[in-house]
Coordinates of C-alpha atoms in Angstrom, one line a residue:
M1 CA 0.0 0.0 0.0
T2 CA 1.3 3.4 -0.9
G3 CA 2.1 5.9 1.8
L4 CA 0.0 8.6 0.2
L5 CA -3.2 8.1 2.2
P6 CA -6.1 10.6 2.5
R7 CA -6.8 12.4 5.8
R8 CA -10.3 13.2 4.8
V9 CA -12.6 11.7 2.0
A10 CA -15.9 13.0 0.6
L11 CA -18.2 10.1 -0.4
I12 CA -21.0 11.0 -2.7
S13 CA -24.2 8.9 -2.8
V14 CA -26.9 11.0 -4.4
H15 CA -29.8 8.7 -4.8
T16 CA -29.8 6.7 -1.6
S17 CA -28.6 7.3 1.9
P18 CA -26.3 4.7 3.6
L19 CA -28.5 5.1 6.6
A20 CA -31.6 3.9 4.7
Q21 CA -33.0 0.4 5.3
P22 CA -31.8 -1.9 2.5
G23 CA -34.7 -3.5 0.7
V24 CA -36.8 -0.3 0.9
G25 CA -37.2 1.8 -2.2
D26 CA -33.9 2.3 -3.9
A27 CA -31.9 1.2 -0.9
G28 CA -29.9 -2.0 -1.4
G29 CA -26.4 -3.4 -1.6
M30 CA -24.9 0.0 -2.5
N31 CA -26.2 1.4 0.8
V32 CA -24.5 -1.5 2.7
Y33 CA -21.3 -1.0 0.7
V34 CA -21.0 2.7 1.4
W35 CA -21.9 2.4 5.0
Q36 CA -19.6 -0.5 5.8
T37 CA -16.6 0.9 4.0
A38 CA -17.1 4.3 5.5
K39 CA -17.0 2.9 9.0
R40 CA -13.9 0.9 8.3
L41 CA -12.1 3.8 6.6
A42 CA -12.8 5.8 9.7
Q43 CA -11.4 3.1 11.9
R44 CA -8.2 3.4 10.0
G45 CA -7.9 7.1 10.8
V46 CA -9.6 8.5 7.6
E47 CA -12.3 11.1 8.3
V48 CA -15.3 10.4 6.0
E49 CA -18.1 12.7 5.0
I50 CA -21.0 11.2 3.0
F51 CA -23.1 13.5 0.9
T52 CA -26.6 12.2 0.1
R53 CA -29.9 13.7 -1.0
A54 CA -32.4 14.5 1.8
T55 CA -35.6 12.6 1.4
S56 CA -37.6 13.9 4.4
S57 CA -38.1 17.3 6.0
T58 CA -37.2 15.6 9.3
D59 CA -33.7 14.7 8.1
D60 CA -31.1 16.5 10.1
P61 CA -28.7 18.4 7.8
V62 CA -25.7 16.8 9.4
V63 CA -25.6 13.5 11.2
T64 CA -22.7 12.0 13.1
A65 CA -23.4 8.4 12.0
A66 CA -20.3 6.7 13.6
P67 CA -17.0 7.9 15.0
G68 CA -15.3 9.6 12.1
V69 CA -18.3 9.3 9.8
T70 CA -20.6 12.3 9.0
V71 CA -23.6 12.1 6.8
R72 CA -24.7 15.4 5.1
N73 CA -28.3 15.4 3.9
V74 CA -28.3 17.8 1.0
V75 CA -31.7 19.4 0.0
A76 CA -32.2 19.0 -3.7
G77 CA -35.7 18.8 -5.1
P78 CA -38.8 17.5 -3.2
F79 CA -38.3 15.4 -0.2
E80 CA -40.7 12.7 -1.3
G81 CA -42.2 11.4 -4.5
L82 CA -39.2 12.0 -6.7
D83 CA -38.4 8.9 -8.8
K84 CA -34.8 7.9 -9.3
R85 CA -35.3 8.5 -13.1
D86 CA -36.0 12.1 -12.3
L87 CA -33.0 12.7 -10.2
P88 CA -30.8 14.1 -13.1
T89 CA -33.0 17.2 -12.9
Q90 CA -31.7 17.8 -9.4
L91 CA -28.0 17.3 -9.9
C92 CA -27.3 21.0 -10.2
A93 CA -29.1 21.7 -6.9
F94 CA -27.3 18.8 -5.3
T95 CA -23.9 19.9 -6.6
A96 CA -24.5 23.4 -5.3
G97 CA -25.3 22.0 -1.9
V98 CA -22.0 20.0 -1.8
L99 CA -20.0 23.0 -2.9
R100 CA -21.6 25.2 -0.3
A101 CA -20.7 22.7 2.4
E102 CA -17.0 22.7 1.3
A103 CA -16.9 26.5 0.9
G104 CA -17.0 27.0 4.6
R105 CA -14.0 24.7 5.1
P106 CA -10.3 25.6 4.8
V107 CA -8.7 25.2 1.4
G108 CA -7.6 21.6 0.8
Y109 CA -10.1 20.2 3.4
Y110 CA -10.8 17.1 1.3
D111 CA -8.0 14.9 -0.1
L112 CA -10.2 12.8 -2.4
V113 CA -13.8 12.4 -3.6
H114 CA -15.3 8.9 -4.1
S115 CA -18.6 8.8 -6.1
H116 CA -21.0 5.9 -6.0
Y117 CA -23.3 5.2 -9.0
W118 CA -23.4 7.3 -12.2
L119 CA -25.5 10.1 -10.7
S120 CA -23.0 10.7 -8.0
G121 CA -20.2 10.5 -10.6
Q122 CA -21.7 13.5 -12.4
V123 CA -21.5 15.5 -9.2
G124 CA -18.1 14.0 -8.4
W125 CA -16.3 15.2 -11.5
L126 CA -17.5 18.8 -11.0
V127 CA -16.5 19.0 -7.3
R128 CA -13.2 17.4 -8.2
D129 CA -12.4 20.2 -10.6
R130 CA -13.4 22.8 -8.0
W131 CA -11.5 21.2 -5.2
A132 CA -8.5 20.1 -7.2
V133 CA -8.5 16.6 -5.8
P134 CA -8.6 13.1 -7.4
L135 CA -11.9 11.5 -8.3
V136 CA -12.4 7.8 -7.6
H137 CA -15.6 6.3 -8.9
T138 CA -17.6 3.1 -8.4
A139 CA -20.4 2.4 -10.9
H140 CA -22.0 -0.5 -9.0
T141 CA -24.1 -1.2 -12.1
L142 CA -23.8 -0.3 -15.8
A143 CA -26.8 0.5 -18.0
A144 CA -25.5 -1.5 -21.0
V145 CA -25.1 -4.6 -18.8
K146 CA -28.5 -4.3 -17.2
N147 CA -30.1 -3.7 -20.6
A148 CA -28.5 -6.8 -22.1
S149 CA -30.2 -9.0 -19.5
L150 CA -33.6 -7.4 -18.8
A151 CA -36.3 -9.4 -17.3
A152 CA -39.4 -9.8 -19.5
G153 CA -41.5 -6.6 -19.3
D154 CA -38.9 -4.7 -17.4
T155 CA -38.0 -1.1 -18.3
P156 CA -34.6 -0.6 -20.0
E157 CA -32.2 2.0 -18.7
P158 CA -32.4 5.3 -20.8
P159 CA -29.7 6.4 -23.2
M160 CA -29.1 9.4 -21.0
R161 CA -27.7 7.1 -18.3
Q162 CA -25.3 5.4 -20.8
V163 CA -24.0 8.8 -21.9
G164 CA -23.6 9.9 -18.3
E165 CA -21.7 6.8 -17.4
Q166 CA -19.3 7.3 -20.3
Q167 CA -18.6 10.8 -19.2
V168 CA -17.8 9.7 -15.6
V169 CA -15.6 6.9 -16.8
D170 CA -13.6 9.4 -18.9
E171 CA -13.3 11.8 -16.0
A172 CA -12.4 9.6 -13.1
D173 CA -8.9 9.3 -11.9
R174 CA -9.5 5.8 -10.8
L175 CA -12.3 3.3 -11.2
I176 CA -13.2 0.8 -8.6
V177 CA -14.9 -2.5 -9.7
N178 CA -16.1 -5.6 -7.8
T179 CA -14.7 -8.3 -10.1
E180 CA -12.4 -8.8 -13.1
S181 CA -15.4 -9.4 -15.3
E182 CA -16.7 -6.0 -14.4
A183 CA -13.3 -4.5 -15.2
Q184 CA -13.6 -6.1 -18.7
Q185 CA -17.0 -4.6 -19.1
L186 CA -15.8 -1.1 -18.4
I187 CA -13.0 -1.6 -20.9
S188 CA -15.1 -3.1 -23.7
I189 CA -18.2 -0.9 -23.3
H190 CA -16.7 2.4 -22.2
G191 CA -13.1 2.2 -23.4
A192 CA -11.8 2.5 -19.8
D193 CA -8.0 2.6 -19.3
P194 CA -7.1 -0.7 -17.7
A195 CA -4.3 1.0 -15.8
R196 CA -6.9 3.2 -14.0
I197 CA -9.0 0.2 -12.8
D198 CA -8.8 -1.4 -9.3
V199 CA -10.6 -4.6 -8.5
V200 CA -11.9 -4.3 -4.9
T201 CA -14.0 -7.2 -3.7
P202 CA -17.0 -6.4 -1.4
G203 CA -17.5 -8.3 1.7
A204 CA -19.9 -9.0 4.6
D205 CA -19.9 -8.1 8.3
L206 CA -18.4 -11.3 9.6
D207 CA -19.1 -10.3 13.2
C208 CA -22.8 -10.0 12.5
Y209 CA -23.4 -12.8 10.0
T210 CA -22.5 -16.0 11.9
P211 CA -24.1 -19.4 12.2
G212 CA -26.7 -19.9 14.9
S213 CA -29.8 -21.8 16.0
R214 CA -32.1 -22.6 13.1
T215 CA -34.9 -23.6 15.4
Q216 CA -34.7 -20.3 17.4
A217 CA -34.6 -18.3 14.3
R218 CA -37.7 -20.0 12.9
L219 CA -39.6 -19.4 16.1
E220 CA -38.9 -15.7 15.8
F221 CA -40.6 -15.6 12.4
G222 CA -43.4 -18.1 13.2
L223 CA -42.0 -20.7 10.9
D224 CA -42.5 -24.5 11.3
P225 CA -39.2 -26.0 12.5
D226 CA -40.0 -29.2 10.4
E227 CA -40.5 -27.5 7.0
V228 CA -37.7 -26.9 4.5
V229 CA -37.2 -23.2 4.0
V230 CA -35.9 -21.5 0.9
T231 CA -35.4 -17.8 1.2
F232 CA -35.2 -14.8 -1.1
V233 CA -33.8 -11.5 0.3
G234 CA -33.9 -8.4 -1.7
R235 CA -35.9 -5.7 -3.5
I236 CA -39.1 -7.0 -5.1
Q237 CA -38.6 -6.0 -8.7
P238 CA -38.2 -7.9 -12.0
L239 CA -34.4 -7.4 -12.0
K240 CA -34.0 -9.5 -8.9
A241 CA -36.3 -12.2 -10.3
P242 CA -38.1 -13.4 -7.2
D243 CA -40.9 -14.6 -9.6
V244 CA -38.4 -17.1 -11.1
L245 CA -37.9 -18.7 -7.7
L246 CA -41.6 -18.7 -7.0
R247 CA -42.5 -20.4 -10.3
A248 CA -39.7 -22.9 -9.9
A249 CA -40.7 -23.8 -6.3
A250 CA -44.4 -24.0 -6.9
P251 CA -44.5 -27.6 -8.3
L252 CA -42.3 -28.8 -5.4
I253 CA -44.6 -27.1 -2.9
R254 CA -47.7 -28.7 -4.4
R255 CA -46.4 -32.3 -4.5
G256 CA -44.1 -32.1 -1.5
L257 CA -40.4 -33.0 -1.3
A258 CA -39.0 -36.5 -1.7
D259 CA -38.8 -37.3 2.0
G260 CA -42.3 -36.1 2.6
K261 CA -41.3 -32.7 4.0
K262 CA -43.1 -29.5 3.1
L263 CA -41.4 -26.7 1.3
R264 CA -41.9 -23.1 2.4
L265 CA -40.7 -19.9 0.6
L266 CA -39.6 -17.0 2.8
I267 CA -39.6 -13.6 0.9
A268 CA -37.9 -10.7 2.8
G269 CA -38.0 -7.4 1.0
G270 CA -40.2 -4.6 -0.4
P271 CA -41.2 -3.3 -3.9
S272 CA -38.7 -1.2 -5.7
G273 CA -37.9 0.2 -9.1
S274 CA -40.3 -1.0 -11.7
G275 CA -41.7 -3.3 -9.1
L276 CA -43.5 -0.3 -7.6
D277 CA -45.8 -0.4 -10.6
R278 CA -47.3 -3.6 -9.3
P279 CA -46.4 -3.8 -5.6
S280 CA -48.6 -6.9 -5.0
S281 CA -47.4 -8.8 -8.1
L282 CA -45.5 -11.5 -6.2
I283 CA -48.4 -12.1 -3.8
D284 CA -50.8 -12.3 -6.7
L285 CA -48.5 -14.8 -8.5
A286 CA -48.4 -17.0 -5.4
R287 CA -52.2 -17.0 -5.4
E288 CA -52.4 -17.8 -9.1
L289 CA -49.9 -20.7 -8.7
G290 CA -52.0 -22.1 -5.8
V291 CA -49.1 -21.9 -3.2
E292 CA -50.1 -18.8 -1.3
S293 CA -50.3 -20.6 2.0
S294 CA -46.7 -21.9 1.6
V295 CA -45.2 -18.5 1.0
T296 CA -44.3 -16.1 3.9
F297 CA -43.7 -12.5 3.1
I298 CA -41.9 -10.3 5.6
P299 CA -40.7 -6.6 5.2
P300 CA -37.0 -5.6 4.9
Q301 CA -35.0 -6.4 8.0
S302 CA -32.2 -4.7 9.9
P303 CA -28.9 -6.6 10.0
Q304 CA -29.6 -7.8 13.5
R305 CA -32.8 -9.4 12.2
L306 CA -31.6 -10.3 8.8
V307 CA -29.0 -12.7 10.3
Q308 CA -32.0 -14.6 11.8
V309 CA -33.7 -14.7 8.4
Y310 CA -30.6 -16.4 7.0
R311 CA -30.3 -18.8 10.0
A312 CA -33.9 -19.8 9.5
S313 CA -33.2 -21.0 6.0
D314 CA -32.0 -24.2 4.5
L315 CA -31.1 -22.5 1.3
V316 CA -31.0 -18.9 0.1
A317 CA -31.8 -18.1 -3.6
V318 CA -30.4 -15.2 -5.6
P319 CA -32.0 -15.6 -9.1
S320 CA -31.2 -12.0 -10.3
Y321 CA -30.9 -11.2 -14.0
S322 CA -27.9 -8.9 -13.2
E323 CA -25.7 -8.5 -10.1
S324 CA -22.4 -6.6 -10.0
F325 CA -21.5 -8.8 -7.0
G326 CA -24.4 -10.0 -4.8
L327 CA -23.9 -9.2 -1.1
V328 CA -26.9 -11.3 -0.1
A329 CA -25.0 -14.4 -1.3
I330 CA -21.9 -13.6 0.9
E331 CA -24.0 -12.7 4.0
A332 CA -26.0 -16.0 3.7
Q333 CA -22.9 -18.1 3.3
A334 CA -21.2 -16.3 6.2
T335 CA -24.3 -17.5 8.3
G336 CA -23.6 -21.0 7.2
V337 CA -26.4 -21.3 4.5
P338 CA -25.6 -22.5 0.9
V339 CA -26.8 -20.3 -2.0
L340 CA -28.6 -21.2 -5.2
A341 CA -27.8 -18.3 -7.6
A342 CA -28.0 -17.3 -11.3
D343 CA -24.6 -17.4 -12.9
V344 CA -24.5 -13.7 -13.7
G345 CA -22.1 -10.9 -12.9
G346 CA -20.2 -11.2 -9.6
L347 CA -22.2 -14.1 -8.3
G348 CA -19.7 -16.4 -10.0
V349 CA -17.1 -15.0 -7.6
A350 CA -19.4 -14.8 -4.5
V351 CA -20.5 -18.4 -4.8
K352 CA -18.1 -21.3 -5.2
N353 CA -20.1 -23.5 -7.5
G354 CA -20.6 -27.0 -6.3
V355 CA -18.9 -26.2 -2.9
S356 CA -20.7 -23.3 -1.2
G357 CA -23.7 -23.4 -3.4
V358 CA -24.8 -24.0 -7.0
L359 CA -24.9 -21.6 -10.0
V360 CA -27.6 -22.0 -12.6
D361 CA -27.0 -20.9 -16.2
G362 CA -30.0 -18.8 -17.3
H363 CA -33.5 -18.4 -15.8
D364 CA -35.4 -21.3 -17.3
I365 CA -38.0 -22.3 -14.8
D366 CA -37.7 -26.0 -15.4
D367 CA -33.9 -25.8 -14.9
W368 CA -34.3 -23.9 -11.6
S369 CA -37.0 -26.4 -10.4
A370 CA -34.8 -29.4 -11.2
V371 CA -31.8 -27.9 -9.3
L372 CA -34.1 -27.0 -6.3
D373 CA -35.5 -30.6 -6.3
R374 CA -32.0 -32.1 -6.3
L375 CA -30.6 -29.9 -3.6
L376 CA -33.6 -30.2 -1.3
G377 CA -33.8 -33.9 -1.8
D378 CA -30.4 -34.3 -0.1
L379 CA -30.7 -32.3 3.2
P380 CA -27.5 -33.9 4.7
G381 CA -25.6 -32.8 1.6
L382 CA -27.1 -29.4 1.9
E383 CA -25.9 -29.1 5.5
A384 CA -22.4 -30.0 4.4
M385 CA -22.6 -27.4 1.7
G386 CA -23.6 -24.9 4.4
A387 CA -20.5 -25.6 6.4
A388 CA -18.3 -25.1 3.3
A389 CA -20.3 -21.9 2.6
H390 CA -19.3 -20.5 6.0
Q391 CA -15.6 -21.2 5.3
H392 CA -15.8 -19.7 1.8
A393 CA -17.3 -16.5 3.1
Q394 CA -14.4 -15.9 5.5
H395 CA -12.4 -14.7 2.4
F396 CA -14.8 -11.8 2.0
S397 CA -14.7 -9.1 4.7
W398 CA -15.3 -5.3 4.8
D399 CA -11.9 -4.9 6.5
H400 CA -10.3 -6.4 3.4
T401 CA -12.4 -4.2 1.2
A402 CA -11.3 -1.1 3.1
D403 CA -7.7 -2.0 2.8
Q404 CA -8.1 -2.4 -1.0
L405 CA -9.9 0.9 -1.2
L406 CA -7.1 2.7 0.6
A407 CA -4.5 1.2 -1.8
G408 CA -6.6 2.5 -4.7
Y409 CA -6.9 5.9 -3.0
G410 CA -3.2 6.1 -2.5
K411 CA -2.6 5.4 -6.2
A412 CA -5.2 8.1 -7.2
I413 CA -3.5 10.7 -5.0
E414 CA 0.0 9.8 -6.2
T415 CA -1.0 10.0 -9.8
F416 CA -3.0 13.2 -9.4
R417 CA -0.1 15.0 -7.6
S418 CA 2.5 13.8 -10.1
R419 CA 0.3 15.0 -13.0
T420 CA -0.2 18.4 -11.3
A421 CA 3.6 18.7 -10.6
L422 CA 4.4 18.0 -14.3
R423 CA 1.9 20.7 -15.4
T424 CA 3.3 23.2 -13.0
A425 CA 6.8 22.5 -14.2
A426 CA 5.8 22.8 -17.8
S427 CA 4.0 26.2 -17.2
P428 CA 5.6 27.7 -14.0
G429 CA 4.3 31.2 -14.8
A430 CA 0.7 30.2 -15.3
A431 CA -1.9 31.6 -13.0
K432 CA -3.7 29.1 -10.7
L433 CA -7.4 28.6 -10.7
N434 CA -8.8 26.7 -7.7
G435 CA -5.4 25.1 -7.1
A436 CA -5.3 23.7 -10.7
D437 CA -3.4 24.9 -13.8
A438 CA -5.5 27.7 -15.2
E439 CA -4.4 27.2 -18.8
D440 CA -4.8 23.4 -18.9
D441 CA -7.5 22.7 -16.4
R442 CA -10.1 25.4 -16.8
P443 CA -13.6 23.9 -16.6
L444 CA -14.5 25.1 -20.1
A445 CA -11.3 23.8 -21.5
R446 CA -11.9 20.4 -19.9
I447 CA -15.4 20.3 -21.4
A448 CA -14.0 21.1 -24.8
R449 CA -11.5 18.3 -24.6
R450 CA -14.0 15.9 -23.2
F451 CA -16.3 16.3 -26.2
A452 CA -13.5 16.4 -28.8
G453 CA -13.8 13.4 -31.1
R454 CA -17.3 12.5 -29.9
R455 CA -20.7 12.5 -31.4
N456 CA -23.7 13.2 -29.1
G457 CA -21.4 12.7 -26.1
V458 CA -20.6 9.1 -26.9
R459 CA -17.1 7.8 -27.7
T460 CA -16.5 7.6 -31.5

């Protein structure tokens, strides 16, 4: 790890607060990522300020969320009722709020800005120019990847997002990805420079997600200790494909398992994204399939309760059409529960196929039903897989993630300072603007260079 470490980092998470409950609205794995890494960066002596959009009039402007971690709720647009697709209209207001917060600080207050998701990246590159610090960006998901694997009837990501992602990729000093396959996507889709990409593997809170009593956990949720429980955890939307699991499990529920045991599905989550158009769609589907009485729905859970959801399970399913990594898979395995997952995105890294779980190629209902039948027909084998899953998950921790992030931050700072020094040496008499070379790094000059050789903002 390089010695050039930041004293203070600004994290930007426009569309969702790290303090929000995952599984509600747009809150999900990115919330967990931002919150867990922020806490661990602070534990390593790095002060962290997180800028997010206020979504309630009761939100305090500034919240001390943990030692060394401050959350700033920036007012930008209406507090409620603003869809994520409309947030680009509020980026100017949000950016102004971020710049105002920094304006009251001494010059050089932040050493680095780290943006999460493309909306935040749009803000990140502007404040980077104003503050003259490096920009590190994590996309979390890419529009082109999501559009290539849409669920039937789901809404594709708009061209505006793809253009915005291209701009951020071009502007960022370093790009953080979850897996090597995601790095290759950035290179092939957006022409990213491989030398600017760092692979940083997400993790799980291994102190929270540990094995425990299955019987006790089931009693807490009113589940029959003698049933076989398969669990889905996540936002209820087509992208996450809970309907695939429900359709695959329905024939097994109706006829019963090979040893005469009954199968129950446990669904933990709330409607999100395009799922908000039909918030009761999964309940309606269970009724149509005739398995309503064997499906238990519970709302999103706090980490302290979510660990009990995992412990209550014989198997956790992650049937998503697209996942940049899949934190649910790691959390479940850390709790000692094997995972059945679609072989997409980072799930091929999160799940060790045939050891800690099973990966299914595609989303064919018959294929999923056959794999479910095979796994649930061998409960002793499933228990052994759960023990292997716990061991596999120990390789993924947020502490390791924080260490990898700090290494990436160090490289970003070193490269940024070296580049600034070279420009200063090449033009020693040039006036400075906001700490950057006025001739080479004026915002208008940067915009002109950014769109040189492009058509409609897309790389040509």
